């Protein structure tokens, strides 16, 4: 039985074999999602207004951690990034 090495349309994603680009894309998407959720919750959930400081601290810490993921990855495997 033959096994296909790549799925159809895989050539569009050949750039993601590079670990640095893959990490950057994943972190960028995650940062975008967290920031968007932060804005939506802040603007469309008025009942959470009394927790504004906690919400902002939590969102900023999540953004800080996600922004540090490439640094952590470089410290762990500098040759592969």
PDB file of N, CA and C in Angstrom:
ATOM      1  N   UNK A   1       0.842  -1.171   0.000  1.00  0.00           N
ATOM      2  CA  UNK A   1       0.000   0.000   0.000  1.00  0.00           C
ATOM      3  C   UNK A   1       0.890   1.238   0.000  1.00  0.00           C
ATOM      4  N   UNK A   2       0.612   2.161  -0.866  1.00  0.00           N
ATOM      5  CA  UNK A   2       1.397   3.378  -0.963  1.00  0.00           C
ATOM      6  C   UNK A   2       0.900   4.413   0.040  1.00  0.00           C
ATOM      7  N   UNK A   3       1.846   5.110   0.616  1.00  0.00           N
ATOM      8  CA  UNK A   3       1.519   6.175   1.557  1.00  0.00           C
ATOM      9  C   UNK A   3       1.890   7.496   0.907  1.00  0.00           C
ATOM     10  N   UNK A   4       0.955   8.424   0.910  1.00  0.00           N
ATOM     11  CA  UNK A   4       1.239   9.735   0.330  1.00  0.00           C
ATOM     12  C   UNK A   4       2.060  10.537   1.331  1.00  0.00           C
ATOM     13  N   UNK A   5       3.216  11.046   0.929  1.00  0.00           N
ATOM     14  CA  UNK A   5       4.046  11.796   1.877  1.00  0.00           C
ATOM     15  C   UNK A   5       3.448  13.140   2.271  1.00  0.00           C
ATOM     16  N   UNK A   6       2.645  13.721   1.417  1.00  0.00           N
ATOM     17  CA  UNK A   6       2.064  15.030   1.702  1.00  0.00           C
ATOM     18  C   UNK A   6       0.612  15.046   1.248  1.00  0.00           C
ATOM     19  N   UNK A   7      -0.170  15.803   1.930  1.00  0.00           N
ATOM     20  CA  UNK A   7      -1.566  15.966   1.552  1.00  0.00           C
ATOM     21  C   UNK A   7      -1.671  16.877   0.335  1.00  0.00           C
ATOM     22  N   UNK A   8      -2.779  16.792  -0.393  1.00  0.00           N
ATOM     23  CA  UNK A   8      -2.960  17.715  -1.518  1.00  0.00           C
ATOM     24  C   UNK A   8      -2.951  19.165  -1.022  1.00  0.00           C
ATOM     25  N   UNK A   9      -2.297  20.009  -1.743  1.00  0.00           N
ATOM     26  CA  UNK A   9      -2.207  21.408  -1.340  1.00  0.00           C
ATOM     27  C   UNK A   9      -1.105  21.676  -0.336  1.00  0.00           C
ATOM     28  N   UNK A  10      -0.284  20.681  -0.045  1.00  0.00           N
ATOM     29  CA  UNK A  10       0.772  20.848   0.952  1.00  0.00           C
ATOM     30  C   UNK A  10       1.825  21.842   0.490  1.00  0.00           C
ATOM     31  N   UNK A  11       1.990  22.012  -0.791  1.00  0.00           N
ATOM     32  CA  UNK A  11       3.045  22.905  -1.286  1.00  0.00           C
ATOM     33  C   UNK A  11       2.812  24.346  -0.857  1.00  0.00           C
ATOM     34  N   UNK A  12       1.566  24.707  -0.536  1.00  0.00           N
ATOM     35  CA  UNK A  12       1.291  26.056  -0.052  1.00  0.00           C
ATOM     36  C   UNK A  12       1.860  26.271   1.337  1.00  0.00           C
ATOM     37  N   UNK A  13       2.073  25.195   2.087  1.00  0.00           N
ATOM     38  CA  UNK A  13       2.533  25.304   3.461  1.00  0.00           C
ATOM     39  C   UNK A  13       3.997  24.907   3.634  1.00  0.00           C
ATOM     40  N   UNK A  14       4.758  24.837   2.560  1.00  0.00           N
ATOM     41  CA  UNK A  14       6.156  24.431   2.671  1.00  0.00           C
ATOM     42  C   UNK A  14       6.979  25.422   3.486  1.00  0.00           C
ATOM     43  N   UNK A  15       6.542  26.660   3.592  1.00  0.00           N
ATOM     44  CA  UNK A  15       7.271  27.664   4.361  1.00  0.00           C
ATOM     45  C   UNK A  15       7.202  27.363   5.862  1.00  0.00           C
ATOM     46  N   UNK A  16       6.179  26.619   6.300  1.00  0.00           N
ATOM     47  CA  UNK A  16       6.014  26.327   7.722  1.00  0.00           C
ATOM     48  C   UNK A  16       6.940  25.223   8.218  1.00  0.00           C
ATOM     49  N   UNK A  17       7.800  24.696   7.365  1.00  0.00           N
ATOM     50  CA  UNK A  17       8.782  23.728   7.845  1.00  0.00           C
ATOM     51  C   UNK A  17       9.858  24.415   8.668  1.00  0.00           C
ATOM     52  N   UNK A  18      10.043  25.704   8.480  1.00  0.00           N
ATOM     53  CA  UNK A  18      11.015  26.472   9.246  1.00  0.00           C
ATOM     54  C   UNK A  18      10.437  26.750  10.636  1.00  0.00           C
ATOM     55  N   UNK A  19      11.175  26.370  11.687  1.00  0.00           N
ATOM     56  CA  UNK A  19      10.675  26.491  13.061  1.00  0.00           C
ATOM     57  C   UNK A  19      10.455  27.944  13.467  1.00  0.00           C
ATOM     58  N   UNK A  20      11.298  28.840  13.013  1.00  0.00           N
ATOM     59  CA  UNK A  20      11.150  30.245  13.393  1.00  0.00           C
ATOM     60  C   UNK A  20       9.871  30.844  12.809  1.00  0.00           C
ATOM     61  N   UNK A  21       9.591  30.541  11.568  1.00  0.00           N
ATOM     62  CA  UNK A  21       8.372  31.065  10.944  1.00  0.00           C
ATOM     63  C   UNK A  21       7.143  30.440  11.577  1.00  0.00           C
ATOM     64  N   UNK A  22       7.198  29.140  11.825  1.00  0.00           N
ATOM     65  CA  UNK A  22       6.066  28.452  12.440  1.00  0.00           C
ATOM     66  C   UNK A  22       5.778  29.014  13.826  1.00  0.00           C
ATOM     67  N   UNK A  23       6.818  29.227  14.625  1.00  0.00           N
ATOM     68  CA  UNK A  23       6.638  29.800  15.959  1.00  0.00           C
ATOM     69  C   UNK A  23       6.080  31.212  15.869  1.00  0.00           C
ATOM     70  N   UNK A  24       6.600  32.008  14.962  1.00  0.00           N
ATOM     71  CA  UNK A  24       6.117  33.375  14.811  1.00  0.00           C
ATOM     72  C   UNK A  24       4.665  33.449  14.389  1.00  0.00           C
ATOM     73  N   UNK A  25       4.265  32.576  13.486  1.00  0.00           N
ATOM     74  CA  UNK A  25       2.873  32.570  13.034  1.00  0.00           C
ATOM     75  C   UNK A  25       1.954  32.131  14.162  1.00  0.00           C
ATOM     76  N   UNK A  26       2.314  31.061  14.869  1.00  0.00           N
ATOM     77  CA  UNK A  26       1.474  30.580  15.970  1.00  0.00           C
ATOM     78  C   UNK A  26       1.354  31.632  17.066  1.00  0.00           C
ATOM     79  N   UNK A  27       2.458  32.244  17.440  1.00  0.00           N
ATOM     80  CA  UNK A  27       2.423  33.260  18.493  1.00  0.00           C
ATOM     81  C   UNK A  27       1.641  34.481  18.028  1.00  0.00           C
ATOM     82  N   UNK A  28       1.819  34.882  16.787  1.00  0.00           N
ATOM     83  CA  UNK A  28       1.069  36.021  16.267  1.00  0.00           C
ATOM     84  C   UNK A  28      -0.430  35.781  16.260  1.00  0.00           C
ATOM     85  N   UNK A  29      -0.841  34.593  15.869  1.00  0.00           N
ATOM     86  CA  UNK A  29      -2.269  34.260  15.878  1.00  0.00           C
ATOM     87  C   UNK A  29      -2.802  34.244  17.304  1.00  0.00           C
ATOM     88  N   UNK A  30      -2.060  33.649  18.227  1.00  0.00           N
ATOM     89  CA  UNK A  30      -2.504  33.605  19.629  1.00  0.00           C
ATOM     90  C   UNK A  30      -2.578  35.002  20.237  1.00  0.00           C
ATOM     91  N   UNK A  31      -1.598  35.846  19.969  1.00  0.00           N
ATOM     92  CA  UNK A  31      -1.636  37.214  20.480  1.00  0.00           C
ATOM     93  C   UNK A  31      -2.834  37.980  19.915  1.00  0.00           C
ATOM     94  N   UNK A  32      -3.124  37.772  18.651  1.00  0.00           N
ATOM     95  CA  UNK A  32      -4.275  38.429  18.043  1.00  0.00           C
ATOM     96  C   UNK A  32      -5.578  37.979  18.687  1.00  0.00           C
ATOM     97  N   UNK A  33      -5.708  36.680  18.935  1.00  0.00           N
ATOM     98  CA  UNK A  33      -6.925  36.161  19.560  1.00  0.00           C
ATOM     99  C   UNK A  33      -7.101  36.680  20.982  1.00  0.00           C
ATOM    100  N   UNK A  34      -6.017  36.705  21.753  1.00  0.00           N
ATOM    101  CA  UNK A  34      -6.113  37.188  23.135  1.00  0.00           C
ATOM    102  C   UNK A  34      -6.452  38.672  23.156  1.00  0.00           C
ATOM    103  N   UNK A  35      -5.800  39.460  22.317  1.00  0.00           N
ATOM    104  CA  UNK A  35      -6.073  40.894  22.298  1.00  0.00           C
ATOM    105  C   UNK A  35      -7.502  41.181  21.841  1.00  0.00           C
ATOM    106  N   UNK A  36      -7.975  40.439  20.851  1.00  0.00           N
ATOM    107  CA  UNK A  36      -9.351  40.619  20.385  1.00  0.00           C
ATOM    108  C   UNK A  36     -10.350  40.245  21.470  1.00  0.00           C
ATOM    109  N   UNK A  37     -10.112  39.127  22.148  1.00  0.00           N
ATOM    110  CA  UNK A  37     -11.004  38.723  23.241  1.00  0.00           C
ATOM    111  C   UNK A  37     -10.993  39.758  24.357  1.00  0.00           C
ATOM    112  N   UNK A  38      -9.821  40.298  24.652  1.00  0.00           N
ATOM    113  CA  UNK A  38      -9.707  41.323  25.687  1.00  0.00           C
ATOM    114  C   UNK A  38     -10.565  42.541  25.331  1.00  0.00           C
ATOM    115  N   UNK A  39     -10.474  42.995  24.102  1.00  0.00           N
ATOM    116  CA  UNK A  39     -11.259  44.154  23.675  1.00  0.00           C
ATOM    117  C   UNK A  39     -12.760  43.872  23.657  1.00  0.00           C
ATOM    118  N   UNK A  40     -13.134  42.701  23.194  1.00  0.00           N
ATOM    119  CA  UNK A  40     -14.557  42.359  23.150  1.00  0.00           C
ATOM    120  C   UNK A  40     -15.130  42.277  24.558  1.00  0.00           C
ATOM    121  N   UNK A  41     -14.414  41.638  25.465  1.00  0.00           N
ATOM    122  CA  UNK A  41     -14.891  41.533  26.847  1.00  0.00           C
ATOM    123  C   UNK A  41     -14.947  42.908  27.498  1.00  0.00           C
ATOM    124  N   UNK A  42     -13.963  43.734  27.248  1.00  0.00           N
ATOM    125  CA  UNK A  42     -13.943  45.065  27.863  1.00  0.00           C
ATOM    126  C   UNK A  42     -15.068  45.955  27.343  1.00  0.00           C
ATOM    127  N   UNK A  43     -15.423  45.812  26.077  1.00  0.00           N
ATOM    128  CA  UNK A  43     -16.410  46.716  25.485  1.00  0.00           C
ATOM    129  C   UNK A  43     -17.840  46.184  25.472  1.00  0.00           C
ATOM    130  N   UNK A  44     -18.014  44.872  25.580  1.00  0.00           N
ATOM    131  CA  UNK A  44     -19.357  44.310  25.447  1.00  0.00           C
ATOM    132  C   UNK A  44     -19.828  43.549  26.677  1.00  0.00           C
ATOM    133  N   UNK A  45     -19.123  43.634  27.772  1.00  0.00           N
ATOM    134  CA  UNK A  45     -19.543  42.964  29.003  1.00  0.00           C
ATOM    135  C   UNK A  45     -19.552  43.988  30.136  1.00  0.00           C
ATOM    136  N   UNK A  46     -20.572  44.841  30.192  1.00  0.00           N
ATOM    137  CA  UNK A  46     -20.589  45.894  31.214  1.00  0.00           C
ATOM    138  C   UNK A  46     -20.707  45.357  32.640  1.00  0.00           C
ATOM    139  N   UNK A  47     -21.238  44.158  32.808  1.00  0.00           N
ATOM    140  CA  UNK A  47     -21.357  43.593  34.149  1.00  0.00           C
ATOM    141  C   UNK A  47     -20.006  43.191  34.732  1.00  0.00           C
ATOM    142  N   UNK A  48     -18.962  43.148  33.910  1.00  0.00           N
ATOM    143  CA  UNK A  48     -17.611  42.842  34.392  1.00  0.00           C
ATOM    144  C   UNK A  48     -16.790  44.099  34.656  1.00  0.00           C
ATOM    145  N   UNK A  49     -17.429  45.252  34.631  1.00  0.00           N
ATOM    146  CA  UNK A  49     -16.710  46.516  34.818  1.00  0.00           C
ATOM    147  C   UNK A  49     -16.047  46.595  36.190  1.00  0.00           C
ATOM    148  N   UNK A  50     -16.661  46.019  37.201  1.00  0.00           N
ATOM    149  CA  UNK A  50     -16.061  46.084  38.545  1.00  0.00           C
ATOM    150  C   UNK A  50     -14.801  45.229  38.655  1.00  0.00           C
ATOM    151  N   UNK A  51     -14.578  44.328  37.688  1.00  0.00           N
ATOM    152  CA  UNK A  51     -13.366  43.510  37.667  1.00  0.00           C
ATOM    153  C   UNK A  51     -12.377  44.002  36.613  1.00  0.00           C
ATOM    154  N   UNK A  52     -12.414  45.271  36.292  1.00  0.00           N
ATOM    155  CA  UNK A  52     -11.587  45.807  35.205  1.00  0.00           C
ATOM    156  C   UNK A  52     -10.096  45.655  35.492  1.00  0.00           C
ATOM    157  N   UNK A  53      -9.679  45.939  36.710  1.00  0.00           N
ATOM    158  CA  UNK A  53      -8.255  45.824  37.033  1.00  0.00           C
ATOM    159  C   UNK A  53      -7.789  44.380  36.919  1.00  0.00           C
ATOM    160  N   UNK A  54      -8.554  43.447  37.468  1.00  0.00           N
ATOM    161  CA  UNK A  54      -8.188  42.033  37.388  1.00  0.00           C
ATOM    162  C   UNK A  54      -8.183  41.539  35.943  1.00  0.00           C
ATOM    163  N   UNK A  55      -9.173  41.988  35.164  1.00  0.00           N
ATOM    164  CA  UNK A  55      -9.247  41.611  33.753  1.00  0.00           C
ATOM    165  C   UNK A  55      -8.025  42.114  32.997  1.00  0.00           C
ATOM    166  N   UNK A  56      -7.645  43.356  33.250  1.00  0.00           N
ATOM    167  CA  UNK A  56      -6.496  43.932  32.549  1.00  0.00           C
ATOM    168  C   UNK A  56      -5.193  43.267  32.957  1.00  0.00           C
ATOM    169  N   UNK A  57      -5.045  42.949  34.238  1.00  0.00           N
ATOM    170  CA  UNK A  57      -3.832  42.266  34.700  1.00  0.00           C
ATOM    171  C   UNK A  57      -3.750  40.867  34.094  1.00  0.00           C
ATOM    172  N   UNK A  58      -4.870  40.154  34.081  1.00  0.00           N
ATOM    173  CA  UNK A  58      -4.879  38.806  33.508  1.00  0.00           C
ATOM    174  C   UNK A  58      -4.561  38.845  32.013  1.00  0.00           C
ATOM    175  N   UNK A  59      -5.177  39.747  31.287  1.00  0.00           N
ATOM    176  CA  UNK A  59      -4.934  39.833  29.847  1.00  0.00           C
ATOM    177  C   UNK A  59      -3.497  40.249  29.550  1.00  0.00           C
ATOM    178  N   UNK A  60      -2.973  41.189  30.316  1.00  0.00           N
ATOM    179  CA  UNK A  60      -1.588  41.624  30.098  1.00  0.00           C
ATOM    180  C   UNK A  60      -0.605  40.509  30.420  1.00  0.00           C
ATOM    181  N   UNK A  61      -0.884  39.718  31.442  1.00  0.00           N
ATOM    182  CA  UNK A  61       0.022  38.616  31.773  1.00  0.00           C
ATOM    183  C   UNK A  61      -0.036  37.521  30.709  1.00  0.00           C
ATOM    184  N   UNK A  62      -1.219  37.246  30.173  1.00  0.00           N
ATOM    185  CA  UNK A  62      -1.322  36.260  29.092  1.00  0.00           C
ATOM    186  C   UNK A  62      -0.589  36.760  27.850  1.00  0.00           C
ATOM    187  N   UNK A  63      -0.764  38.040  27.517  1.00  0.00           N
ATOM    188  CA  UNK A  63      -0.051  38.605  26.369  1.00  0.00           C
ATOM    189  C   UNK A  63       1.457  38.566  26.584  1.00  0.00           C
ATOM    190  N   UNK A  64       1.906  38.873  27.802  1.00  0.00           N
ATOM    191  CA  UNK A  64       3.338  38.829  28.101  1.00  0.00           C
ATOM    192  C   UNK A  64       3.908  37.430  27.982  1.00  0.00           C
ATOM    193  N   UNK A  65       3.165  36.440  28.483  1.00  0.00           N
ATOM    194  CA  UNK A  65       3.636  35.059  28.381  1.00  0.00           C
ATOM    195  C   UNK A  65       3.712  34.617  26.925  1.00  0.00           C
ATOM    196  N   UNK A  66       2.671  34.910  26.156  1.00  0.00           N
ATOM    197  CA  UNK A  66       2.678  34.514  24.747  1.00  0.00           C
ATOM    198  C   UNK A  66       3.777  35.223  23.964  1.00  0.00           C
ATOM    199  N   UNK A  67       4.043  36.476  24.296  1.00  0.00           N
ATOM    200  CA  UNK A  67       5.112  37.200  23.608  1.00  0.00           C
ATOM    201  C   UNK A  67       6.481  36.638  23.961  1.00  0.00           C
ATOM    202  N   UNK A  68       6.595  35.989  25.125  1.00  0.00           N
ATOM    203  CA  UNK A  68       7.871  35.422  25.551  1.00  0.00           C
ATOM    204  C   UNK A  68       8.091  33.999  25.035  1.00  0.00           C
ATOM    205  N   UNK A  69       7.104  33.391  24.412  1.00  0.00           N
ATOM    206  CA  UNK A  69       7.246  32.020  23.920  1.00  0.00           C
ATOM    207  C   UNK A  69       8.422  31.874  22.952  1.00  0.00           C
ATOM    208  N   UNK A  70       8.624  32.767  21.976  1.00  0.00           N
ATOM    209  CA  UNK A  70       9.804  32.615  21.119  1.00  0.00           C
ATOM    210  C   UNK A  70      11.122  32.710  21.895  1.00  0.00           C
ATOM    211  N   UNK A  71      11.163  33.526  22.929  1.00  0.00           N
ATOM    212  CA  UNK A  71      12.378  33.632  23.746  1.00  0.00           C
ATOM    213  C   UNK A  71      12.620  32.328  24.491  1.00  0.00           C
ATOM    214  N   UNK A  72      11.559  31.766  25.085  1.00  0.00           N
ATOM    215  CA  UNK A  72      11.698  30.487  25.790  1.00  0.00           C
ATOM    216  C   UNK A  72      12.134  29.384  24.836  1.00  0.00           C
ATOM    217  N   UNK A  73      11.574  29.388  23.651  1.00  0.00           N
ATOM    218  CA  UNK A  73      11.948  28.364  22.678  1.00  0.00           C
ATOM    219  C   UNK A  73      13.406  28.521  22.251  1.00  0.00           C
ATOM    220  N   UNK A  74      13.854  29.748  22.086  1.00  0.00           N
ATOM    221  CA  UNK A  74      15.248  29.973  21.718  1.00  0.00           C
ATOM    222  C   UNK A  74      16.185  29.534  22.839  1.00  0.00           C
ATOM    223  N   UNK A  75      15.817  29.806  24.090  1.00  0.00           N
ATOM    224  CA  UNK A  75      16.659  29.395  25.207  1.00  0.00           C
ATOM    225  C   UNK A  75      16.745  27.882  25.318  1.00  0.00           C
ATOM    226  N   UNK A  76      15.684  27.184  24.949  1.00  0.00           N
ATOM    227  CA  UNK A  76      15.668  25.733  25.046  1.00  0.00           C
ATOM    228  C   UNK A  76      16.406  25.082  23.882  1.00  0.00           C
ATOM    229  N   UNK A  77      16.147  25.529  22.662  1.00  0.00           N
ATOM    230  CA  UNK A  77      16.756  24.946  21.466  1.00  0.00           C
ATOM    231  C   UNK A  77      17.262  26.050  20.542  1.00  0.00           C
ATOM    232  N   UNK A  78      18.399  26.676  20.855  1.00  0.00           N
ATOM    233  CA  UNK A  78      18.850  27.804  20.028  1.00  0.00           C
ATOM    234  C   UNK A  78      19.250  27.401  18.616  1.00  0.00           C
ATOM    235  N   UNK A  79      19.699  26.181  18.417  1.00  0.00           N
ATOM    236  CA  UNK A  79      20.127  25.768  17.092  1.00  0.00           C
ATOM    237  C   UNK A  79      18.991  25.524  16.129  1.00  0.00           C
ATOM    238  N   UNK A  80      17.803  25.212  16.645  1.00  0.00           N
ATOM    239  CA  UNK A  80      16.674  24.878  15.782  1.00  0.00           C
ATOM    240  C   UNK A  80      15.783  26.065  15.486  1.00  0.00           C
ATOM    241  N   UNK A  81      16.100  27.216  16.039  1.00  0.00           N
ATOM    242  CA  UNK A  81      15.230  28.364  15.808  1.00  0.00           C
ATOM    243  C   UNK A  81      15.898  29.358  14.936  1.00  0.00           C
TER     244      UNK A  81
END
